[in-house]
Amino acid sequence: MKHIVAINASPRKTWNTASLVNSAAKGAREAGAEVEVFDLYSLGKYSGCISCFGCKTEKHYGRCVCRDDLTAVLEKIRAADGLILGAPNYLGETTAAFRALYERLIFQYITYKTEFFSYNDRQIPVLFIMASNAPDEAYEPGGYYRHLAEQYQGTLSRFIGPTESLFAGDTKQVSDYSKYDWTMFDPEAKAERHNSVFPEKLEQARAAGARMVNGG
């Protein structure tokens, strides 16, 4: 049985990003995989890469040597047959929790050799999910977040494995906009867009999770 690791890097456990990650996990389970889901904001203390270069020493090639509450997650990913990563767009980037994982996950595999570029000799499929208040068009060619899409898909493909990306735009940020000092959103229009588009995104995530298991 294949083992898939799914990561929710949103501080909210039941909102847009978490729903998409769980839908992808559901698709993977329906395809016959075992799926383990982690909420990064539920872990204890951990940090991003501290640039100690321990992963470049002979004893620890390709392995992060930092020991904290992210260590077990990295080891689970190392042994997994697929990886689902989900994060919301915060200020034109992923969350701090995602960046910490991303730094530790990627940097451990980077070499400074001319002979080969990565210590990772076991590539696995990756699904990168991002939920966003910005529209889907922002992540398409010519969009103002296109660089973000290309950056993560490119780096994950290079160091972890072939990566598929799913962007869910125009999502609702809160259930009741009237509680907050916002005037740029029309709550009814926002809800209508979200309710008409988000269910389709959930199905796309579910299908992508199944593809990860089935090799398609």
PDB file of N, CA and C in Angstrom, residues 22-111:
ATOM      1  N   ASN A  22      -7.434  18.163   2.645  1.00  0.00           N
ATOM      2  CA  ASN A  22      -8.205  16.992   3.056  1.00  0.00           C
ATOM      3  C   ASN A  22      -8.939  16.351   1.889  1.00  0.00           C
ATOM      4  N   SER A  23      -9.354  17.166   0.925  1.00  0.00           N
ATOM      5  CA  SER A  23     -10.007  16.607  -0.264  1.00  0.00           C
ATOM      6  C   SER A  23      -9.010  15.815  -1.097  1.00  0.00           C
ATOM      7  N   ALA A  24      -7.791  16.334  -1.248  1.00  0.00           N
ATOM      8  CA  ALA A  24      -6.751  15.588  -1.958  1.00  0.00           C
ATOM      9  C   ALA A  24      -6.416  14.299  -1.215  1.00  0.00           C
ATOM     10  N   ALA A  25      -6.351  14.386   0.109  1.00  0.00           N
ATOM     11  CA  ALA A  25      -6.095  13.193   0.916  1.00  0.00           C
ATOM     12  C   ALA A  25      -7.215  12.170   0.735  1.00  0.00           C
ATOM     13  N   LYS A  26      -8.437  12.649   0.657  1.00  0.00           N
ATOM     14  CA  LYS A  26      -9.576  11.748   0.444  1.00  0.00           C
ATOM     15  C   LYS A  26      -9.456  11.022  -0.890  1.00  0.00           C
ATOM     16  N   GLY A  27      -9.067  11.757  -1.938  1.00  0.00           N
ATOM     17  CA  GLY A  27      -8.894  11.129  -3.242  1.00  0.00           C
ATOM     18  C   GLY A  27      -7.809  10.066  -3.215  1.00  0.00           C
ATOM     19  N   ALA A  28      -6.727  10.336  -2.483  1.00  0.00           N
ATOM     20  CA  ALA A  28      -5.642   9.359  -2.374  1.00  0.00           C
ATOM     21  C   ALA A  28      -6.107   8.111  -1.622  1.00  0.00           C
ATOM     22  N   ARG A  29      -6.886   8.324  -0.574  1.00  0.00           N
ATOM     23  CA  ARG A  29      -7.409   7.169   0.179  1.00  0.00           C
ATOM     24  C   ARG A  29      -8.349   6.340  -0.679  1.00  0.00           C
ATOM     25  N   GLU A  30      -9.204   7.022  -1.429  1.00  0.00           N
ATOM     26  CA  GLU A  30     -10.150   6.308  -2.296  1.00  0.00           C
ATOM     27  C   GLU A  30      -9.423   5.494  -3.358  1.00  0.00           C
ATOM     28  N   ALA A  31      -8.205   5.937  -3.718  1.00  0.00           N
ATOM     29  CA  ALA A  31      -7.403   5.209  -4.705  1.00  0.00           C
ATOM     30  C   ALA A  31      -6.588   4.094  -4.063  1.00  0.00           C
ATOM     31  N   GLY A  32      -6.720   3.921  -2.746  1.00  0.00           N
ATOM     32  CA  GLY A  32      -6.088   2.788  -2.083  1.00  0.00           C
ATOM     33  C   GLY A  32      -4.866   3.098  -1.242  1.00  0.00           C
ATOM     34  N   ALA A  33      -4.551   4.378  -1.062  1.00  0.00           N
ATOM     35  CA  ALA A  33      -3.359   4.739  -0.293  1.00  0.00           C
ATOM     36  C   ALA A  33      -3.693   4.961   1.176  1.00  0.00           C
ATOM     37  N   GLU A  34      -2.665   4.838   1.978  1.00  0.00           N
ATOM     38  CA  GLU A  34      -2.736   5.266   3.371  1.00  0.00           C
ATOM     39  C   GLU A  34      -2.249   6.712   3.407  1.00  0.00           C
ATOM     40  N   VAL A  35      -2.985   7.593   4.083  1.00  0.00           N
ATOM     41  CA  VAL A  35      -2.639   9.015   4.098  1.00  0.00           C
ATOM     42  C   VAL A  35      -2.495   9.495   5.536  1.00  0.00           C
ATOM     43  N   GLU A  36      -1.404  10.196   5.795  1.00  0.00           N
ATOM     44  CA  GLU A  36      -1.164  10.798   7.096  1.00  0.00           C
ATOM     45  C   GLU A  36      -1.158  12.311   6.918  1.00  0.00           C
ATOM     46  N   VAL A  37      -2.019  13.003   7.667  1.00  0.00           N
ATOM     47  CA  VAL A  37      -2.179  14.452   7.531  1.00  0.00           C
ATOM     48  C   VAL A  37      -1.548  15.151   8.734  1.00  0.00           C
ATOM     49  N   PHE A  38      -0.769  16.190   8.443  1.00  0.00           N
ATOM     50  CA  PHE A  38      -0.153  16.995   9.492  1.00  0.00           C
ATOM     51  C   PHE A  38      -0.635  18.446   9.374  1.00  0.00           C
ATOM     52  N   ASP A  39      -1.011  19.035  10.511  1.00  0.00           N
ATOM     53  CA  ASP A  39      -1.268  20.471  10.601  1.00  0.00           C
ATOM     54  C   ASP A  39      -0.028  21.100  11.207  1.00  0.00           C
ATOM     55  N   LEU A  40       0.709  21.872  10.411  1.00  0.00           N
ATOM     56  CA  LEU A  40       1.979  22.409  10.897  1.00  0.00           C
ATOM     57  C   LEU A  40       1.801  23.302  12.121  1.00  0.00           C
ATOM     58  N   TYR A  41       0.695  24.022  12.180  1.00  0.00           N
ATOM     59  CA  TYR A  41       0.503  24.936  13.299  1.00  0.00           C
ATOM     60  C   TYR A  41       0.081  24.209  14.577  1.00  0.00           C
ATOM     61  N   SER A  42      -0.112  22.897  14.499  1.00  0.00           N
ATOM     62  CA  SER A  42      -0.410  22.100  15.691  1.00  0.00           C
ATOM     63  C   SER A  42       0.844  21.449  16.260  1.00  0.00           C
ATOM     64  N   LEU A  43       1.942  21.539  15.529  1.00  0.00           N
ATOM     65  CA  LEU A  43       3.192  20.983  16.037  1.00  0.00           C
ATOM     66  C   LEU A  43       3.732  21.870  17.151  1.00  0.00           C
ATOM     67  N   GLY A  44       4.752  21.366  17.842  1.00  0.00           N
ATOM     68  CA  GLY A  44       5.403  22.160  18.877  1.00  0.00           C
ATOM     69  C   GLY A  44       6.377  23.141  18.261  1.00  0.00           C
ATOM     70  N   LYS A  45       7.513  23.304  18.879  1.00  0.00           N
ATOM     71  CA  LYS A  45       8.490  24.281  18.422  1.00  0.00           C
ATOM     72  C   LYS A  45       9.364  23.715  17.299  1.00  0.00           C
ATOM     73  N   TYR A  46       9.558  24.536  16.279  1.00  0.00           N
ATOM     74  CA  TYR A  46      10.477  24.185  15.198  1.00  0.00           C
ATOM     75  C   TYR A  46      10.873  25.455  14.478  1.00  0.00           C
ATOM     76  N   SER A  47      11.896  25.353  13.670  1.00  0.00           N
ATOM     77  CA  SER A  47      12.366  26.532  12.939  1.00  0.00           C
ATOM     78  C   SER A  47      12.604  26.166  11.488  1.00  0.00           C
ATOM     79  N   GLY A  48      12.888  27.200  10.692  1.00  0.00           N
ATOM     80  CA  GLY A  48      13.343  26.962   9.340  1.00  0.00           C
ATOM     81  C   GLY A  48      14.802  26.544   9.359  1.00  0.00           C
ATOM     82  N   CYS A  49      15.408  26.488   8.190  1.00  0.00           N
ATOM     83  CA  CYS A  49      16.818  26.109   8.085  1.00  0.00           C
ATOM     84  C   CYS A  49      17.678  27.110   8.857  1.00  0.00           C
ATOM     85  N   ILE A  50      18.643  26.598   9.646  1.00  0.00           N
ATOM     86  CA  ILE A  50      19.548  27.465  10.406  1.00  0.00           C
ATOM     87  C   ILE A  50      20.918  27.564   9.740  1.00  0.00           C
ATOM     88  N   SER A  51      21.033  27.039   8.519  1.00  0.00           N
ATOM     89  CA  SER A  51      22.255  27.151   7.735  1.00  0.00           C
ATOM     90  C   SER A  51      23.481  26.597   8.468  1.00  0.00           C
ATOM     91  N   CYS A  52      23.296  25.443   9.126  1.00  0.00           N
ATOM     92  CA  CYS A  52      24.423  24.810   9.829  1.00  0.00           C
ATOM     93  C   CYS A  52      25.264  23.945   8.892  1.00  0.00           C
ATOM     94  N   PHE A  53      24.705  23.602   7.713  1.00  0.00           N
ATOM     95  CA  PHE A  53      25.369  22.797   6.693  1.00  0.00           C
ATOM     96  C   PHE A  53      25.671  21.378   7.159  1.00  0.00           C
ATOM     97  N   GLY A  54      24.996  20.935   8.224  1.00  0.00           N
ATOM     98  CA  GLY A  54      25.176  19.557   8.670  1.00  0.00           C
ATOM     99  C   GLY A  54      24.765  18.549   7.615  1.00  0.00           C
ATOM    100  N   CYS A  55      23.792  18.920   6.780  1.00  0.00           N
ATOM    101  CA  CYS A  55      23.310  18.004   5.741  1.00  0.00           C
ATOM    102  C   CYS A  55      24.295  17.859   4.587  1.00  0.00           C
ATOM    103  N   LYS A  56      25.395  18.611   4.634  1.00  0.00           N
ATOM    104  CA  LYS A  56      26.424  18.499   3.594  1.00  0.00           C
ATOM    105  C   LYS A  56      27.653  17.738   4.101  1.00  0.00           C
ATOM    106  N   THR A  57      27.593  17.220   5.330  1.00  0.00           N
ATOM    107  CA  THR A  57      28.719  16.463   5.876  1.00  0.00           C
ATOM    108  C   THR A  57      28.552  14.989   5.559  1.00  0.00           C
ATOM    109  N   GLU A  58      29.652  14.283   5.501  1.00  0.00           N
ATOM    110  CA  GLU A  58      29.642  12.887   5.039  1.00  0.00           C
ATOM    111  C   GLU A  58      28.703  12.008   5.849  1.00  0.00           C
ATOM    112  N   LYS A  59      28.620  12.240   7.139  1.00  0.00           N
ATOM    113  CA  LYS A  59      27.776  11.408   7.994  1.00  0.00           C
ATOM    114  C   LYS A  59      26.287  11.649   7.766  1.00  0.00           C
ATOM    115  N   HIS A  60      25.938  12.839   7.251  1.00  0.00           N
ATOM    116  CA  HIS A  60      24.520  13.210   7.162  1.00  0.00           C
ATOM    117  C   HIS A  60      24.119  13.704   5.783  1.00  0.00           C
ATOM    118  N   TYR A  61      24.784  13.262   4.709  1.00  0.00           N
ATOM    119  CA  TYR A  61      24.435  13.726   3.374  1.00  0.00           C
ATOM    120  C   TYR A  61      22.920  13.655   3.142  1.00  0.00           C
ATOM    121  N   GLY A  62      22.330  14.777   2.773  1.00  0.00           N
ATOM    122  CA  GLY A  62      20.918  14.783   2.393  1.00  0.00           C
ATOM    123  C   GLY A  62      19.938  14.659   3.537  1.00  0.00           C
ATOM    124  N   ARG A  63      20.393  14.855   4.779  1.00  0.00           N
ATOM    125  CA  ARG A  63      19.507  14.753   5.935  1.00  0.00           C
ATOM    126  C   ARG A  63      19.664  15.960   6.839  1.00  0.00           C
ATOM    127  N   CYS A  64      18.564  16.611   7.120  1.00  0.00           N
ATOM    128  CA  CYS A  64      18.596  17.732   8.056  1.00  0.00           C
ATOM    129  C   CYS A  64      18.972  17.204   9.438  1.00  0.00           C
ATOM    130  N   VAL A  65      19.957  17.831  10.072  1.00  0.00           N
ATOM    131  CA  VAL A  65      20.435  17.362  11.376  1.00  0.00           C
ATOM    132  C   VAL A  65      19.756  18.076  12.544  1.00  0.00           C
ATOM    133  N   CYS A  66      18.953  19.100  12.266  1.00  0.00           N
ATOM    134  CA  CYS A  66      18.238  19.788  13.345  1.00  0.00           C
ATOM    135  C   CYS A  66      17.223  18.832  13.968  1.00  0.00           C
ATOM    136  N   ARG A  67      17.143  18.854  15.272  1.00  0.00           N
ATOM    137  CA  ARG A  67      16.207  17.987  15.979  1.00  0.00           C
ATOM    138  C   ARG A  67      15.163  18.846  16.687  1.00  0.00           C
ATOM    139  N   ASP A  68      13.951  18.843  16.156  1.00  0.00           N
ATOM    140  CA  ASP A  68      12.847  19.564  16.777  1.00  0.00           C
ATOM    141  C   ASP A  68      11.556  18.911  16.321  1.00  0.00           C
ATOM    142  N   ASP A  69      10.452  19.576  16.486  1.00  0.00           N
ATOM    143  CA  ASP A  69       9.169  18.938  16.186  1.00  0.00           C
ATOM    144  C   ASP A  69       8.865  18.828  14.698  1.00  0.00           C
ATOM    145  N   LEU A  70       9.729  19.351  13.857  1.00  0.00           N
ATOM    146  CA  LEU A  70       9.582  19.172  12.414  1.00  0.00           C
ATOM    147  C   LEU A  70      10.354  17.943  11.915  1.00  0.00           C
ATOM    148  N   THR A  71      11.251  17.424  12.732  1.00  0.00           N
ATOM    149  CA  THR A  71      12.107  16.309  12.318  1.00  0.00           C
ATOM    150  C   THR A  71      11.294  15.090  11.901  1.00  0.00           C
ATOM    151  N   ALA A  72      10.303  14.729  12.700  1.00  0.00           N
ATOM    152  CA  ALA A  72       9.499  13.543  12.392  1.00  0.00           C
ATOM    153  C   ALA A  72       8.730  13.706  11.087  1.00  0.00           C
ATOM    154  N   VAL A  73       8.261  14.938  10.813  1.00  0.00           N
ATOM    155  CA  VAL A  73       7.538  15.194   9.564  1.00  0.00           C
ATOM    156  C   VAL A  73       8.462  15.007   8.368  1.00  0.00           C
ATOM    157  N   LEU A  74       9.679  15.524   8.458  1.00  0.00           N
ATOM    158  CA  LEU A  74      10.655  15.361   7.374  1.00  0.00           C
ATOM    159  C   LEU A  74      10.969  13.895   7.129  1.00  0.00           C
ATOM    160  N   GLU A  75      11.078  13.119   8.196  1.00  0.00           N
ATOM    161  CA  GLU A  75      11.352  11.688   8.041  1.00  0.00           C
ATOM    162  C   GLU A  75      10.159  10.963   7.425  1.00  0.00           C
ATOM    163  N   LYS A  76       8.953  11.373   7.784  1.00  0.00           N
ATOM    164  CA  LYS A  76       7.760  10.783   7.165  1.00  0.00           C
ATOM    165  C   LYS A  76       7.734  11.064   5.668  1.00  0.00           C
ATOM    166  N   ILE A  77       8.087  12.298   5.290  1.00  0.00           N
ATOM    167  CA  ILE A  77       8.132  12.661   3.869  1.00  0.00           C
ATOM    168  C   ILE A  77       9.192  11.846   3.154  1.00  0.00           C
ATOM    169  N   ARG A  78      10.345  11.645   3.784  1.00  0.00           N
ATOM    170  CA  ARG A  78      11.438  10.894   3.170  1.00  0.00           C
ATOM    171  C   ARG A  78      11.004   9.464   2.819  1.00  0.00           C
ATOM    172  N   ALA A  79      10.134   8.897   3.640  1.00  0.00           N
ATOM    173  CA  ALA A  79       9.700   7.516   3.425  1.00  0.00           C
ATOM    174  C   ALA A  79       8.413   7.405   2.616  1.00  0.00           C
ATOM    175  N   ALA A  80       7.798   8.546   2.281  1.00  0.00           N
ATOM    176  CA  ALA A  80       6.480   8.542   1.642  1.00  0.00           C
ATOM    177  C   ALA A  80       6.564   8.214   0.148  1.00  0.00           C
ATOM    178  N   ASP A  81       5.397   7.871  -0.396  1.00  0.00           N
ATOM    179  CA  ASP A  81       5.271   7.615  -1.832  1.00  0.00           C
ATOM    180  C   ASP A  81       4.641   8.791  -2.567  1.00  0.00           C
ATOM    181  N   GLY A  82       4.277   9.814  -1.840  1.00  0.00           N
ATOM    182  CA  GLY A  82       3.700  11.015  -2.435  1.00  0.00           C
ATOM    183  C   GLY A  82       3.547  12.078  -1.370  1.00  0.00           C
ATOM    184  N   LEU A  83       3.495  13.340  -1.804  1.00  0.00           N
ATOM    185  CA  LEU A  83       3.445  14.460  -0.864  1.00  0.00           C
ATOM    186  C   LEU A  83       2.421  15.494  -1.326  1.00  0.00           C
ATOM    187  N   ILE A  84       1.493  15.837  -0.442  1.00  0.00           N
ATOM    188  CA  ILE A  84       0.509  16.880  -0.677  1.00  0.00           C
ATOM    189  C   ILE A  84       0.871  18.055   0.229  1.00  0.00           C
ATOM    190  N   LEU A  85       1.070  19.217  -0.363  1.00  0.00           N
ATOM    191  CA  LEU A  85       1.459  20.415   0.386  1.00  0.00           C
ATOM    192  C   LEU A  85       0.435  21.517   0.143  1.00  0.00           C
ATOM    193  N   GLY A  86      -0.127  22.063   1.209  1.00  0.00           N
ATOM    194  CA  GLY A  86      -1.103  23.129   1.050  1.00  0.00           C
ATOM    195  C   GLY A  86      -0.774  24.330   1.905  1.00  0.00           C
ATOM    196  N   ALA A  87      -0.856  25.525   1.324  1.00  0.00           N
ATOM    197  CA  ALA A  87      -0.602  26.767   2.061  1.00  0.00           C
ATOM    198  C   ALA A  87      -1.448  27.882   1.472  1.00  0.00           C
ATOM    199  N   PRO A  88      -1.913  28.807   2.295  1.00  0.00           N
ATOM    200  CA  PRO A  88      -2.576  29.998   1.764  1.00  0.00           C
ATOM    201  C   PRO A  88      -1.541  31.023   1.325  1.00  0.00           C
ATOM    202  N   ASN A  89      -1.975  31.973   0.540  1.00  0.00           N
ATOM    203  CA  ASN A  89      -1.119  33.085   0.122  1.00  0.00           C
ATOM    204  C   ASN A  89      -1.208  34.177   1.188  1.00  0.00           C
ATOM    205  N   TYR A  90      -0.089  34.412   1.849  1.00  0.00           N
ATOM    206  CA  TYR A  90      -0.001  35.490   2.826  1.00  0.00           C
ATOM    207  C   TYR A  90       0.998  36.528   2.320  1.00  0.00           C
ATOM    208  N   LEU A  91       0.526  37.718   2.009  1.00  0.00           N
ATOM    209  CA  LEU A  91       1.403  38.808   1.579  1.00  0.00           C
ATOM    210  C   LEU A  91       2.258  38.423   0.376  1.00  0.00           C
ATOM    211  N   GLY A  92       1.657  37.694  -0.556  1.00  0.00           N
ATOM    212  CA  GLY A  92       2.376  37.311  -1.766  1.00  0.00           C
ATOM    213  C   GLY A  92       3.355  36.191  -1.561  1.00  0.00           C
ATOM    214  N   GLU A  93       3.189  35.413  -0.503  1.00  0.00           N
ATOM    215  CA  GLU A  93       4.057  34.277  -0.209  1.00  0.00           C
ATOM    216  C   GLU A  93       3.239  33.205   0.497  1.00  0.00           C
ATOM    217  N   THR A  94       3.906  32.089   0.807  1.00  0.00           N
ATOM    218  CA  THR A  94       3.288  31.074   1.646  1.00  0.00           C
ATOM    219  C   THR A  94       3.397  31.499   3.105  1.00  0.00           C
ATOM    220  N   THR A  95       2.811  30.730   4.000  1.00  0.00           N
ATOM    221  CA  THR A  95       2.890  31.048   5.426  1.00  0.00           C
ATOM    222  C   THR A  95       4.296  30.784   5.966  1.00  0.00           C
ATOM    223  N   ALA A  96       4.578  31.371   7.114  1.00  0.00           N
ATOM    224  CA  ALA A  96       5.873  31.156   7.764  1.00  0.00           C
ATOM    225  C   ALA A  96       6.079  29.680   8.092  1.00  0.00           C
ATOM    226  N   ALA A  97       5.022  28.997   8.499  1.00  0.00           N
ATOM    227  CA  ALA A  97       5.130  27.571   8.804  1.00  0.00           C
ATOM    228  C   ALA A  97       5.520  26.776   7.561  1.00  0.00           C
ATOM    229  N   PHE A  98       4.910  27.112   6.427  1.00  0.00           N
ATOM    230  CA  PHE A  98       5.264  26.426   5.190  1.00  0.00           C
ATOM    231  C   PHE A  98       6.716  26.685   4.825  1.00  0.00           C
ATOM    232  N   ARG A  99       7.139  27.943   4.937  1.00  0.00           N
ATOM    233  CA  ARG A  99       8.516  28.285   4.575  1.00  0.00           C
ATOM    234  C   ARG A  99       9.523  27.524   5.435  1.00  0.00           C
ATOM    235  N   ALA A 100       9.212  27.357   6.715  1.00  0.00           N
ATOM    236  CA  ALA A 100      10.112  26.603   7.588  1.00  0.00           C
ATOM    237  C   ALA A 100      10.261  25.167   7.083  1.00  0.00           C
ATOM    238  N   LEU A 101       9.145  24.528   6.782  1.00  0.00           N
ATOM    239  CA  LEU A 101       9.191  23.171   6.244  1.00  0.00           C
ATOM    240  C   LEU A 101       9.915  23.140   4.905  1.00  0.00           C
ATOM    241  N   TYR A 102       9.573  24.063   4.036  1.00  0.00           N
ATOM    242  CA  TYR A 102      10.138  24.117   2.689  1.00  0.00           C
ATOM    243  C   TYR A 102      11.661  24.282   2.740  1.00  0.00           C
ATOM    244  N   GLU A 103      12.148  25.180   3.587  1.00  0.00           N
ATOM    245  CA  GLU A 103      13.593  25.384   3.710  1.00  0.00           C
ATOM    246  C   GLU A 103      14.294  24.108   4.167  1.00  0.00           C
ATOM    247  N   ARG A 104      13.738  23.477   5.180  1.00  0.00           N
ATOM    248  CA  ARG A 104      14.366  22.264   5.732  1.00  0.00           C
ATOM    249  C   ARG A 104      14.264  21.100   4.750  1.00  0.00           C
ATOM    250  N   LEU A 105      13.146  20.999   4.048  1.00  0.00           N
ATOM    251  CA  LEU A 105      12.931  19.916   3.097  1.00  0.00           C
ATOM    252  C   LEU A 105      13.859  20.031   1.902  1.00  0.00           C
ATOM    253  N   ILE A 106      13.961  21.211   1.337  1.00  0.00           N
ATOM    254  CA  ILE A 106      14.735  21.398   0.111  1.00  0.00           C
ATOM    255  C   ILE A 106      16.225  21.502   0.374  1.00  0.00           C
ATOM    256  N   PHE A 107      16.631  22.313   1.359  1.00  0.00           N
ATOM    257  CA  PHE A 107      18.059  22.579   1.528  1.00  0.00           C
ATOM    258  C   PHE A 107      18.847  21.315   1.851  1.00  0.00           C
ATOM    259  N   GLN A 108      18.245  20.368   2.553  1.00  0.00           N
ATOM    260  CA  GLN A 108      18.971  19.151   2.891  1.00  0.00           C
ATOM    261  C   GLN A 108      19.418  18.370   1.651  1.00  0.00           C
ATOM    262  N   TYR A 109      18.712  18.534   0.549  1.00  0.00           N
ATOM    263  CA  TYR A 109      19.029  17.794  -0.669  1.00  0.00           C
ATOM    264  C   TYR A 109      19.979  18.537  -1.614  1.00  0.00           C
ATOM    265  N   ILE A 110      20.139  19.836  -1.425  1.00  0.00           N
ATOM    266  CA  ILE A 110      20.983  20.626  -2.326  1.00  0.00           C
ATOM    267  C   ILE A 110      22.454  20.280  -2.106  1.00  0.00           C
ATOM    268  N   THR A 111      23.164  20.010  -3.175  1.00  0.00           N
ATOM    269  CA  THR A 111      24.602  19.805  -3.091  1.00  0.00           C
ATOM    270  C   THR A 111      25.318  21.022  -3.681  1.00  0.00           C
TER     271      THR A 111
END
